[in-house]
């Protein structure tokens, strides 16, 4: 028996699915206010709309689904054409005078990976932040105008997250006033830098400065690697692309080996250090500033964790609002929407809460990073240690959670999500390296632990910790008195949820510190061999609490005008907390904060929130107003067209250009016909 389905959408006929229209009618808040927020501000969203108009009106810039079947070479060439076209349209606006910031046109309108994204961020930022005034005046305009194309060459074959272990050498030759760049071992080969293999003519090389027989540690050097005229490698380098990867295949990641390549002494970036004609090295500021550019990279990864997760939710939630499966609704032969299954909402509801929580966190983080960059000009490094802690922890936790969520959203869309046409596989594959970029996520958690331990030591000495670590004062009050809950309304109080998450973090931190203080071993042994696995859960609990704090405080401090929007925010904030407490609550039982029956009430509260949020899922998720021209999805488009376009794109697939596949007639047909 055939079930009658509501009218589905059609991109071709410009018809929106009835189910999607019905979902949109539940909008009860100022969606534009939320849109501006999820895009990182009203100005960012206006810029995005401008970029979209340019893209949609230009045949070269226009995105199309054929991209999903492109080879690596075709993806790179396709996006090189887009870079050239944007340069032709307005080179002054989009290149020469463009301020990189945290929301770049080339990351948000390209299908696939921008071929020069790292040039425009990491390479240009190095010149801008680490060069002295003379160097900056000489190089910055060349880099922004694409006359100097650069990459950020820090990672080596044998050293990634361990920057201090970099082996590449830069030896000063006093006789010629030059610096000689060398790759002394196979593990010193620069390996992974984006844009290096084929596309750039300069590299920002991080290498050990050796002068007058002394090693002064890792410094940045501007190194020309290809000829300006013919783009051929200069003498003294061996260079190429590293090959195909799990994802991110539209990016040219390369390797380079240096063999006595000479550069002028003045090509060492000298805002924070200096090498004079006699080879004397002088520090002019905090040497940690040399790695401040990595902070920019981490901030951007944290930023895109929210955006990327929300992007996947936009596709998945639209599909789940239109796709119906199994006629199991009481008194109705109509099949049930995927989004109406509690199990589906148990995935998507918390994912939306995490996406919005990450957005509140990165909003505060960007403000802190801007303040740091402004201070660097005057050698003010006041927030550097704290920002290193935050970006290390948040980058690790946010990218891991977002990647896992994108994968689960893809799985929840069944076979339709597994198809490249859905856009989810490419999103997942291109997001995948974010868990490794700018530091392995486990190492990042270990680095974030240092400042936690430092502030715990202050608390144990009776001193005040930094305000960011105020929750560590709870350590003094553990174990806590029993907190018995009697109703769901109690568990939904934000103050209670704040205390629960803060207590969970404080208990895990105290648990680790007690082990650390009583274990008889060297610090190295304790942190790397004996107690290493205890570090990770304590840092994650700390990050999840401070993220909740950003969320809770940000609802009131960001000046939102729409009361209904703030109501939705509070519910999502509650959902974030309850999901966290559902997944990890053992510590709260151990310290006495939870008692028998607590989780039963938390479960009831979580289910109640899912019911309250369910009618508003489409209006909330669609606040990320990514047009179909950028989304390019057979199941997540704005029409709710989940069948017609999917079939049309399948019919037009490359393999269907002929009735058989190459090799079949020659290799298999003879077997079928008994001729072999």
XYZ file of C-alpha atoms in Angstrom, residues 11-12 62-69 111 419-423 628-629 631-637 641 643-657:
41
model
C 14.647 23.206 -7.211
C 13.823 22.970 -10.911
C 29.453 29.937 -9.634
C 29.528 26.689 -7.625
C 28.119 23.516 -9.159
C 27.656 19.908 -8.086
C 30.078 18.582 -10.712
C 32.812 19.754 -8.333
C 32.160 16.699 -6.146
C 33.490 14.445 -8.930
C 33.375 25.039 -2.821
C 26.398 10.542 -1.340
C 28.782 13.340 -2.233
C 25.806 15.259 -3.650
C 24.578 15.854 -0.086
C 27.697 18.030 0.541
C 21.949 27.055 -2.176
C 24.613 28.501 -4.474
C 25.598 24.922 0.030
C 25.255 22.882 -3.200
C 23.332 20.020 -1.583
C 20.876 17.510 -3.019
C 19.214 17.033 0.382
C 19.897 20.216 2.354
C 18.762 22.867 -0.130
C 14.093 18.990 -2.593
C 14.464 13.384 -4.236
C 14.254 15.092 -7.620
C 17.658 16.775 -7.611
C 19.334 13.734 -6.070
C 18.128 11.604 -8.985
C 18.964 14.230 -11.614
C 22.531 14.610 -10.353
C 22.906 10.829 -10.234
C 21.805 10.565 -13.864
C 24.387 13.188 -14.838
C 27.265 11.510 -13.003
C 30.498 11.035 -14.944
C 30.099 7.262 -15.009
C 26.797 7.703 -16.815
C 28.322 9.473 -19.807
